[in-house]
Short mmCIF file of C-alpha atoms and ligand atoms in Angstrom, two decimals:
data_model
loop_
_atom_site.label_atom_id
_atom_site.label_comp_id
_atom_site.label_asym_id
_atom_site.label_seq_id
_atom_site.Cartn_x
_atom_site.Cartn_y
_atom_site.Cartn_z
CA MET A 1 -5.07 -15.14 11.77
CA SER A 2 -8.49 -14.74 13.31
CA GLY A 3 -8.78 -18.43 14.22
CA LYS A 4 -11.65 -19.21 11.87
CA GLU A 5 -9.61 -19.62 8.66
CA GLN A 6 -9.23 -23.37 9.23
CA HIS A 7 -12.89 -23.91 8.38
CA TYR A 8 -12.48 -22.95 4.71
CA ILE A 9 -9.17 -24.80 4.44
CA ASN A 10 -10.78 -27.97 5.78
CA GLU A 11 -13.62 -27.50 3.33
CA ALA A 12 -11.14 -27.24 0.45
CA PHE A 13 -9.43 -30.48 1.58
CA ARG A 14 -12.76 -32.26 2.08
CA THR A 15 -13.90 -31.37 -1.43
CA ASN A 16 -10.38 -31.82 -2.87
CA TRP A 17 -10.29 -28.34 -4.39
CA ILE A 18 -6.50 -27.96 -4.11
CA ALA A 19 -5.92 -25.79 -7.16
CA PRO A 20 -5.58 -22.17 -8.28
CA LEU A 21 -9.32 -22.15 -8.87
CA GLY A 22 -12.37 -23.40 -7.02
CA PRO A 23 -15.31 -22.32 -4.86
CA ASN A 24 -13.23 -20.31 -2.35
CA VAL A 25 -11.61 -18.31 -5.16
CA ASP A 26 -15.00 -17.55 -6.74
CA ALA A 27 -16.58 -16.62 -3.41
CA PHE A 28 -13.59 -14.52 -2.31
CA GLU A 29 -13.81 -12.48 -5.51
CA VAL A 30 -17.55 -11.88 -5.13
CA GLU A 31 -17.30 -11.06 -1.42
CA PHE A 32 -14.31 -8.77 -1.96
CA ALA A 33 -15.95 -6.86 -4.82
CA LYS A 34 -19.01 -6.32 -2.64
CA ALA A 35 -16.93 -5.23 0.37
CA VAL A 36 -15.05 -2.52 -1.52
CA GLY A 37 -17.92 -1.60 -3.84
CA VAL A 38 -16.76 -2.50 -7.35
CA LYS A 39 -18.38 -4.49 -10.14
CA ALA A 40 -15.61 -7.08 -10.57
CA ALA A 41 -12.55 -8.52 -8.83
CA LEU A 42 -9.86 -11.03 -9.76
CA ALA A 43 -7.97 -12.92 -7.05
CA VAL A 44 -4.30 -13.30 -7.98
CA SER A 45 -1.06 -14.62 -6.52
CA SER A 46 0.26 -11.22 -5.41
CA GLY A 47 -0.32 -7.49 -5.49
CA THR A 48 2.62 -7.21 -7.89
CA ALA A 49 0.85 -9.59 -10.29
CA ALA A 50 -2.28 -7.42 -10.08
CA ILE A 51 -0.27 -4.31 -11.07
CA HIS A 52 1.33 -6.24 -13.92
CA LEU A 53 -2.06 -7.35 -15.24
CA ALA A 54 -3.43 -3.79 -15.01
CA LEU A 55 -0.51 -2.51 -17.11
CA ALA A 56 -1.01 -5.32 -19.64
CA LEU A 57 -4.74 -4.49 -19.88
CA LEU A 58 -3.84 -0.85 -20.60
CA ASN A 59 -1.54 -2.05 -23.41
CA VAL A 60 1.58 -0.63 -21.77
CA SER A 61 4.54 -1.85 -23.79
CA ASN A 62 8.09 -1.16 -24.93
CA GLY A 63 9.10 2.48 -24.71
CA ASP A 64 5.81 3.72 -23.19
CA LYS A 65 5.92 6.06 -20.23
CA VAL A 66 4.21 5.21 -16.95
CA PHE A 67 4.05 7.74 -14.10
CA CYS A 68 4.43 6.32 -10.59
CA SER A 69 4.71 7.65 -7.03
CA THR A 70 8.37 7.74 -6.01
CA LEU A 71 7.85 7.14 -2.29
CA THR A 72 6.82 3.49 -2.32
CA PHE A 73 7.91 -0.13 -2.21
CA VAL A 74 9.67 -1.32 -5.36
CA ALA A 75 6.73 -3.61 -6.23
CA SER A 76 4.72 -0.57 -7.38
CA ALA A 77 7.17 0.04 -10.24
CA ASN A 78 8.72 -3.34 -11.07
CA PRO A 79 5.82 -4.31 -13.38
CA ILE A 80 6.54 -1.16 -15.46
CA LEU A 81 9.92 -2.74 -16.21
CA TYR A 82 8.31 -6.15 -16.91
CA GLN A 83 6.42 -4.42 -19.75
CA GLY A 84 9.58 -2.77 -21.10
CA ALA A 85 8.14 0.66 -20.31
CA ASP A 86 9.89 3.67 -18.75
CA PRO A 87 8.88 4.77 -15.26
CA VAL A 88 8.67 8.49 -14.50
CA PHE A 89 8.64 9.18 -10.77
CA ILE A 90 6.41 11.75 -9.11
CA ASP A 91 7.30 13.24 -5.72
CA SER A 92 5.13 13.28 -2.58
CA GLU A 93 3.39 16.25 -1.01
CA PRO A 94 3.52 16.93 2.76
CA ASP A 95 -0.19 16.55 3.71
CA SER A 96 -0.56 12.89 2.74
CA TRP A 97 3.06 11.85 1.95
CA ASN A 98 1.54 10.61 -1.34
CA MET A 99 1.68 11.78 -4.96
CA SER A 100 2.01 15.54 -5.31
CA PRO A 101 -0.71 16.90 -7.63
CA GLN A 102 1.46 19.88 -8.51
CA ALA A 103 4.39 17.65 -9.50
CA LEU A 104 1.96 15.50 -11.49
CA ILE A 105 0.64 18.54 -13.41
CA LYS A 106 4.18 19.59 -14.28
CA ALA A 107 5.04 16.08 -15.52
CA MET A 108 1.83 15.92 -17.60
CA GLN A 109 2.41 19.35 -19.13
CA GLU A 110 5.92 18.42 -20.20
CA ALA A 111 4.90 15.01 -21.52
CA GLY A 112 1.99 16.64 -23.38
CA ARG A 113 4.29 19.18 -25.01
CA GLU A 114 6.57 16.36 -26.15
CA GLY A 115 3.54 14.48 -27.48
CA ASN A 116 4.48 11.56 -25.25
CA LEU A 117 1.81 11.28 -22.55
CA PRO A 118 2.04 8.32 -20.14
CA LYS A 119 -0.06 5.22 -20.79
CA ALA A 120 -0.99 5.09 -17.09
CA VAL A 121 -0.43 6.72 -13.70
CA ILE A 122 0.24 4.41 -10.74
CA VAL A 123 -0.91 6.25 -7.61
CA VAL A 124 0.25 4.66 -4.36
CA ASN A 125 -1.62 5.02 -1.05
CA LEU A 126 1.20 4.75 1.42
CA TYR A 127 1.01 3.34 4.95
CA GLY A 128 -2.79 3.25 4.68
CA GLN A 129 -3.21 6.88 3.67
CA SER A 130 -5.22 7.75 0.54
CA SER A 131 -3.66 10.10 -1.97
CA LYS A 132 -5.44 13.35 -2.85
CA MET A 133 -7.63 11.49 -5.31
CA ASP A 134 -9.92 14.37 -6.37
CA GLU A 135 -6.97 16.46 -7.52
CA ILE A 136 -5.17 13.54 -9.14
CA ILE A 137 -8.30 12.31 -10.97
CA GLU A 138 -8.96 15.80 -12.31
CA ILE A 139 -5.43 16.05 -13.73
CA CYS A 140 -5.53 12.55 -15.25
CA ASN A 141 -8.98 13.20 -16.77
CA THR A 142 -7.71 16.42 -18.34
CA TYR A 143 -5.01 14.46 -20.13
CA ASP A 144 -7.16 11.35 -20.57
CA VAL A 145 -4.65 9.07 -18.82
CA PRO A 146 -5.99 6.06 -16.84
CA ILE A 147 -5.16 5.60 -13.15
CA ILE A 148 -4.02 2.39 -11.46
CA GLU A 149 -4.52 2.78 -7.73
CA ASP A 150 -1.95 0.83 -5.70
CA ALA A 151 -3.98 0.25 -2.55
CA ALA A 152 -1.77 -2.62 -1.33
CA GLU A 153 -1.37 -0.82 1.99
CA SER A 154 -4.71 1.01 2.19
CA LEU A 155 -7.38 -1.71 2.26
CA GLY A 156 -10.02 -0.60 4.76
CA THR A 157 -9.29 3.12 4.29
CA THR A 158 -11.99 5.48 3.03
CA TYR A 159 -11.52 8.74 1.15
CA LYS A 160 -14.55 11.06 1.26
CA GLY A 161 -16.68 8.07 2.21
CA ARG A 162 -15.57 5.86 -0.65
CA VAL A 163 -13.27 2.86 -0.31
CA SER A 164 -9.61 3.43 -1.12
CA GLY A 165 -8.51 1.50 -4.20
CA THR A 166 -11.76 2.02 -6.14
CA PHE A 167 -11.04 5.39 -7.75
CA GLY A 168 -8.92 4.42 -10.73
CA GLU A 169 -9.59 2.44 -13.90
CA PHE A 170 -8.00 -0.38 -11.87
CA GLY A 171 -7.25 -0.86 -8.20
CA ILE A 172 -4.90 -3.39 -6.68
CA TYR A 173 -4.64 -4.86 -3.19
CA SER A 174 -2.09 -7.15 -1.56
CA PHE A 175 -2.55 -9.97 0.95
CA ASN A 176 1.14 -10.46 1.61
CA GLY A 177 2.04 -11.57 5.14
CA ASN A 178 2.72 -8.02 6.33
CA LYS A 179 -0.48 -6.40 5.05
CA ILE A 180 -3.57 -5.50 7.07
CA ILE A 181 -5.23 -8.76 6.07
CA THR A 182 -3.26 -11.65 4.64
CA THR A 183 -3.47 -14.95 2.78
CA SER A 184 0.31 -15.42 3.34
CA GLY A 185 0.67 -14.25 -0.25
CA GLY A 186 -1.96 -13.01 -2.64
CA GLY A 187 -3.57 -10.02 -4.25
CA MET A 188 -6.69 -8.63 -5.90
CA LEU A 189 -7.29 -6.67 -9.07
CA VAL A 190 -10.54 -4.67 -9.05
CA SER A 191 -12.43 -2.55 -11.55
CA ASP A 192 -15.92 -1.47 -12.57
CA ASN A 193 -14.97 -2.68 -16.04
CA THR A 194 -16.17 -6.30 -15.88
CA GLU A 195 -14.95 -7.03 -19.37
CA ALA A 196 -11.41 -5.95 -18.45
CA ILE A 197 -11.43 -8.15 -15.34
CA ASN A 198 -12.57 -11.10 -17.48
CA LYS A 199 -9.68 -10.44 -19.82
CA ALA A 200 -7.34 -10.29 -16.82
CA ARG A 201 -8.69 -13.68 -15.68
CA PHE A 202 -7.83 -15.07 -19.12
CA LEU A 203 -4.30 -13.57 -19.05
CA ALA A 204 -3.71 -14.77 -15.47
CA SER A 205 -4.56 -18.36 -16.47
CA GLN A 206 -1.90 -18.73 -19.21
CA ALA A 207 -4.15 -17.06 -21.83
CA ARG A 208 -5.68 -20.29 -23.02
CA ASP A 209 -7.93 -19.82 -26.03
CA PRO A 210 -11.39 -21.43 -25.92
CA ALA A 211 -10.50 -24.67 -27.69
CA PRO A 212 -10.50 -28.30 -26.49
CA HIS A 213 -6.80 -28.58 -27.29
CA TYR A 214 -4.28 -26.24 -25.67
CA GLN A 215 -4.14 -23.23 -27.97
CA HIS A 216 -2.55 -19.86 -27.23
CA SER A 217 -2.48 -16.65 -29.25
CA VAL A 218 -1.05 -14.17 -26.72
CA THR A 219 1.44 -14.32 -23.84
CA GLY A 220 -0.22 -15.32 -20.59
CA TYR A 221 0.80 -15.61 -16.96
CA ASN A 222 0.31 -18.05 -14.12
CA TYR A 223 -1.09 -15.56 -11.62
CA ARG A 224 -4.18 -17.17 -10.05
CA LEU A 225 -4.66 -17.47 -6.30
CA SER A 226 -4.81 -20.92 -4.70
CA ASN A 227 -8.23 -22.12 -3.55
CA LEU A 228 -6.69 -22.85 -0.11
CA LEU A 229 -5.41 -19.30 0.29
CA ALA A 230 -8.65 -17.81 -1.01
CA GLY A 231 -10.31 -19.63 1.92
CA VAL A 232 -7.98 -17.80 4.30
CA GLY A 233 -8.81 -14.56 2.49
CA ARG A 234 -12.56 -15.01 2.94
CA THR A 235 -12.20 -15.22 6.70
CA GLN A 236 -9.66 -12.40 6.82
CA LEU A 237 -12.06 -10.17 4.94
CA GLU A 238 -14.58 -10.72 7.73
CA VAL A 239 -12.13 -9.29 10.29
CA LEU A 240 -10.92 -6.36 8.18
CA ALA A 241 -12.98 -3.78 10.06
CA SER A 242 -11.69 -4.97 13.42
CA ARG A 243 -8.10 -4.99 12.09
CA VAL A 244 -8.52 -1.35 11.10
CA GLU A 245 -9.83 -0.56 14.61
CA THR A 246 -6.83 -2.32 16.14
CA ARG A 247 -4.31 -0.44 13.99
CA ARG A 248 -5.99 2.89 14.66
CA ASN A 249 -5.84 2.05 18.35
CA ILE A 250 -2.15 1.25 18.09
CA PHE A 251 -1.65 4.65 16.45
CA GLU A 252 -3.58 6.41 19.25
CA ILE A 253 -1.41 4.81 21.90
CA TYR A 254 1.82 5.79 20.14
CA TYR A 255 0.44 9.26 19.57
CA HIS A 256 -0.41 9.85 23.21
CA GLY A 257 2.81 8.21 24.35
CA LEU A 258 5.15 10.23 22.11
CA ALA A 259 3.52 13.39 20.71
CA ASP A 260 4.82 15.60 23.52
CA LEU A 261 8.45 14.96 22.49
CA PRO A 262 10.11 17.81 20.59
CA GLY A 263 10.44 17.57 16.81
CA ILE A 264 8.09 14.59 16.44
CA ASN A 265 5.48 14.70 13.67
CA PHE A 266 3.16 11.78 13.05
CA MET A 267 1.92 11.15 9.51
CA PRO A 268 -1.16 13.37 9.36
CA GLU A 269 -4.56 11.96 8.43
CA LEU A 270 -5.82 13.61 5.25
CA GLU A 271 -9.02 15.61 5.73
CA ASN A 272 -12.22 13.65 4.99
CA THR A 273 -10.42 10.33 5.09
CA ARG A 274 -10.45 7.53 7.58
CA MET A 275 -7.20 5.67 7.18
CA ASN A 276 -6.39 2.15 8.31
CA ARG A 277 -3.12 3.26 10.01
CA TRP A 278 -1.47 0.16 8.52
CA LEU A 279 1.82 1.34 10.01
CA THR A 280 2.33 4.13 12.50
CA THR A 281 4.90 6.40 10.91
CA LEU A 282 6.43 9.67 12.03
CA THR A 283 9.23 12.08 11.22
CA ILE A 284 11.89 13.41 13.54
CA ASN A 285 13.17 16.93 13.11
CA GLU A 286 16.80 16.50 14.15
CA ALA A 287 17.35 20.22 14.82
CA GLU A 288 14.32 20.48 17.12
CA SER A 289 14.78 17.19 18.91
CA GLY A 290 18.58 16.90 19.08
CA VAL A 291 18.09 13.23 18.21
CA THR A 292 19.12 11.67 14.91
CA VAL A 293 17.14 8.97 13.15
CA SER A 294 20.19 6.71 13.04
CA ARG A 295 20.71 7.03 16.80
CA LEU A 296 17.06 6.13 17.38
CA LEU A 297 17.30 3.13 15.03
CA LYS A 298 20.43 1.90 16.85
CA SER A 299 18.74 2.14 20.25
CA PHE A 300 15.79 0.12 19.00
CA GLU A 301 18.11 -2.47 17.49
CA LYS A 302 19.86 -2.87 20.84
CA GLU A 303 16.46 -3.58 22.41
CA ASN A 304 15.68 -6.06 19.63
CA ILE A 305 12.73 -3.92 18.48
CA GLU A 306 12.30 -3.76 14.72
CA VAL A 307 11.86 -0.15 13.64
CA ARG A 308 12.31 0.66 9.97
CA PRO A 309 13.07 3.71 7.89
CA VAL A 310 10.42 5.00 5.49
CA TRP A 311 10.58 3.55 1.93
CA LYS A 312 13.62 4.74 0.01
CA PRO A 313 12.31 6.88 -2.89
CA LEU A 314 12.45 4.91 -6.13
CA HIS A 315 14.10 7.71 -8.10
CA THR A 316 17.10 7.33 -5.75
CA GLN A 317 17.34 3.55 -6.20
CA PRO A 318 20.22 2.13 -8.28
CA LEU A 319 17.63 0.08 -10.21
CA PHE A 320 15.99 3.24 -11.53
CA GLN A 321 19.09 5.29 -12.16
CA GLY A 322 18.54 7.71 -15.05
CA CYS A 323 14.72 7.65 -14.84
CA GLN A 324 12.84 10.95 -14.99
CA TYR A 325 11.62 12.43 -11.70
CA TYR A 326 9.46 15.45 -10.83
CA PRO A 327 9.88 17.06 -7.39
CA HIS A 328 7.03 18.68 -5.45
CA GLU A 329 8.74 22.05 -5.87
CA GLU A 330 12.05 22.93 -7.45
CA ASN A 331 13.86 23.06 -4.12
CA ASN A 332 11.49 20.92 -2.10
CA HIS A 333 12.03 17.17 -2.49
CA VAL A 334 9.37 15.86 -0.12
CA ALA A 335 9.93 12.11 -0.52
CA GLU A 336 13.67 12.45 0.04
CA HIS A 337 13.00 14.51 3.16
CA LEU A 338 10.52 11.90 4.47
CA PHE A 339 13.05 9.14 3.80
CA LYS A 340 15.77 10.97 5.75
CA SER A 341 13.58 11.91 8.71
CA GLY A 342 10.91 9.20 8.86
CA ILE A 343 10.53 5.93 10.75
CA CYS A 344 7.88 3.19 10.94
CA LEU A 345 7.03 1.82 14.37
CA PRO A 346 6.02 -1.80 15.06
CA SER A 347 2.29 -1.88 14.23
CA GLY A 348 1.24 -5.51 13.79
CA SER A 349 -2.34 -6.36 14.72
CA GLY A 350 -1.05 -8.83 17.32
CA LEU A 351 1.00 -6.23 19.19
CA THR A 352 0.17 -6.25 22.91
CA GLY A 353 -0.14 -3.21 25.13
CA GLU A 354 2.98 -4.23 27.09
CA GLU A 355 4.99 -4.55 23.88
CA GLN A 356 3.84 -1.13 22.76
CA LEU A 357 4.81 0.32 26.09
CA ARG A 358 8.30 -1.14 25.63
CA VAL A 359 8.57 0.63 22.23
CA ILE A 360 7.41 3.93 23.75
CA LYS A 361 9.82 3.56 26.66
CA CYS A 362 12.78 2.86 24.38
CA PHE A 363 11.82 5.85 22.23
CA ARG A 364 11.54 8.17 25.23
CA ASP A 365 14.81 6.94 26.72
CA VAL A 366 16.64 8.27 23.65
CA PHE A 367 15.02 11.65 24.31
CA ASN A 368 15.83 11.41 28.04
CA LYS A 369 12.14 11.82 28.75
CA THR A 370 11.43 8.64 30.58
CA ILE A 371 8.12 9.58 32.16
CA ILE A 372 5.14 8.01 30.43
CA ASN A 373 1.66 9.16 31.25
CA ARG A 374 0.06 5.75 31.67
CA SER A 375 -3.42 7.21 31.85
CA TYR A 376 -3.34 7.63 28.08
CA LEU A 377 -2.68 3.96 27.55
CA ILE A 378 -6.11 2.59 28.34
CA LEU A 379 -7.61 1.91 24.97
CA GLY A 380 -9.67 -1.17 24.20
CA LYS A 381 -7.84 -4.43 23.89
CA HIS A 382 -4.52 -2.67 24.26
CA GLU A 383 -5.17 -1.86 27.87
CA VAL A 384 -1.94 -2.18 29.85
C1 PLP B 401 3.11 -4.94 -0.61
C2 PLP B 401 3.04 -3.91 -1.66
C3 PLP B 401 2.92 -4.24 -3.02
C4 PLP B 401 3.04 -5.62 -3.56
O1 PLP B 401 2.24 -6.57 -3.04
P1 PLP B 401 2.72 -8.11 -3.06
O2 PLP B 401 1.45 -8.84 -2.76
O3 PLP B 401 3.75 -8.26 -2.00
O4 PLP B 401 3.23 -8.41 -4.42
C5 PLP B 401 2.75 -3.22 -3.93
N1 PLP B 401 2.73 -1.94 -3.55
C6 PLP B 401 2.87 -1.58 -2.27
C7 PLP B 401 2.81 -0.13 -1.92
C8 PLP B 401 3.06 -2.55 -1.28
O5 PLP B 401 3.23 -2.18 0.00
#
């Protein structure tokens, strides 16, 4: 928290707006839409709910296909199952770790030949990195398939000067506790299609028809964001830019503290993007470094430092057994490789310089390269 959130919470208590609607919700939506540069936004209870609403708005239903990035958190694809549709997973490419345009083309060509094109493509921007949106948009336009951009992790990132999450028919963001800004739990659905966002607002409020009695013609959901939490969101939005600075700083420190080690490759930053570096992630080439990921993870665990593997690709999850999957190249499964060789380092905005130094030291100890060049570690508020 930035410390100023209490103001809007107090205001909500004072005016007794303790409900999933109210002035903070309305203001948060307007302020958010302005901040990312879209015509309309709907504040909802989670990023998952926002994806679900986007699929419902695109009339995704039983037996439809939906394409989705395979290297992601399960929340990207769960709503496909809620709608009774069939996910088809698309591999990553090495430059961005995100959806491979060449795998996407292959999947589209095959689906086109079968006369069974997907109803939507869910493109995920992982760890704050934008996907190659120009290429992906071109492919989707060719086949006239709408894009849902899962920008849960990439709020604050820009791709070619434009805000990540605003490229598709719909974009979704998350304010879960672990995201770059948070309302404890919450999400946002955005679009330039104001009519669609209004329809989403209707669906997210139990789809109540305009009648004085309670009348319902379609299935609705209870997906609105609390007016208390929207107050937190308004203040968090004000500190987004500084959160991005902090996370980029954290990345710089890790980079300078570790990049000299053999076989280490940090997630690259895609050309013409400025990413939020939500998490600092890297891969370890076991042959070059002589260090295995599991050994590294064990050493961190011993030090009580939480270091996590990269997301397990969804096409390898028991939940999605039997689903179609398109690799980057026939013998090049990029997401599986990233899962086997990748780790995420502690990257919270509250991380202190001393804590980061402890992570770097533990990392270097495993490589038997204990010397840290402290002169690199003088960066803004993370000065140590
Ligand atoms: C966090 C996350 C979500 C879901 O957001 P919630 O608000 O937790 O429902 C979806 N996709 C990705 C990639 C995420 O990281």
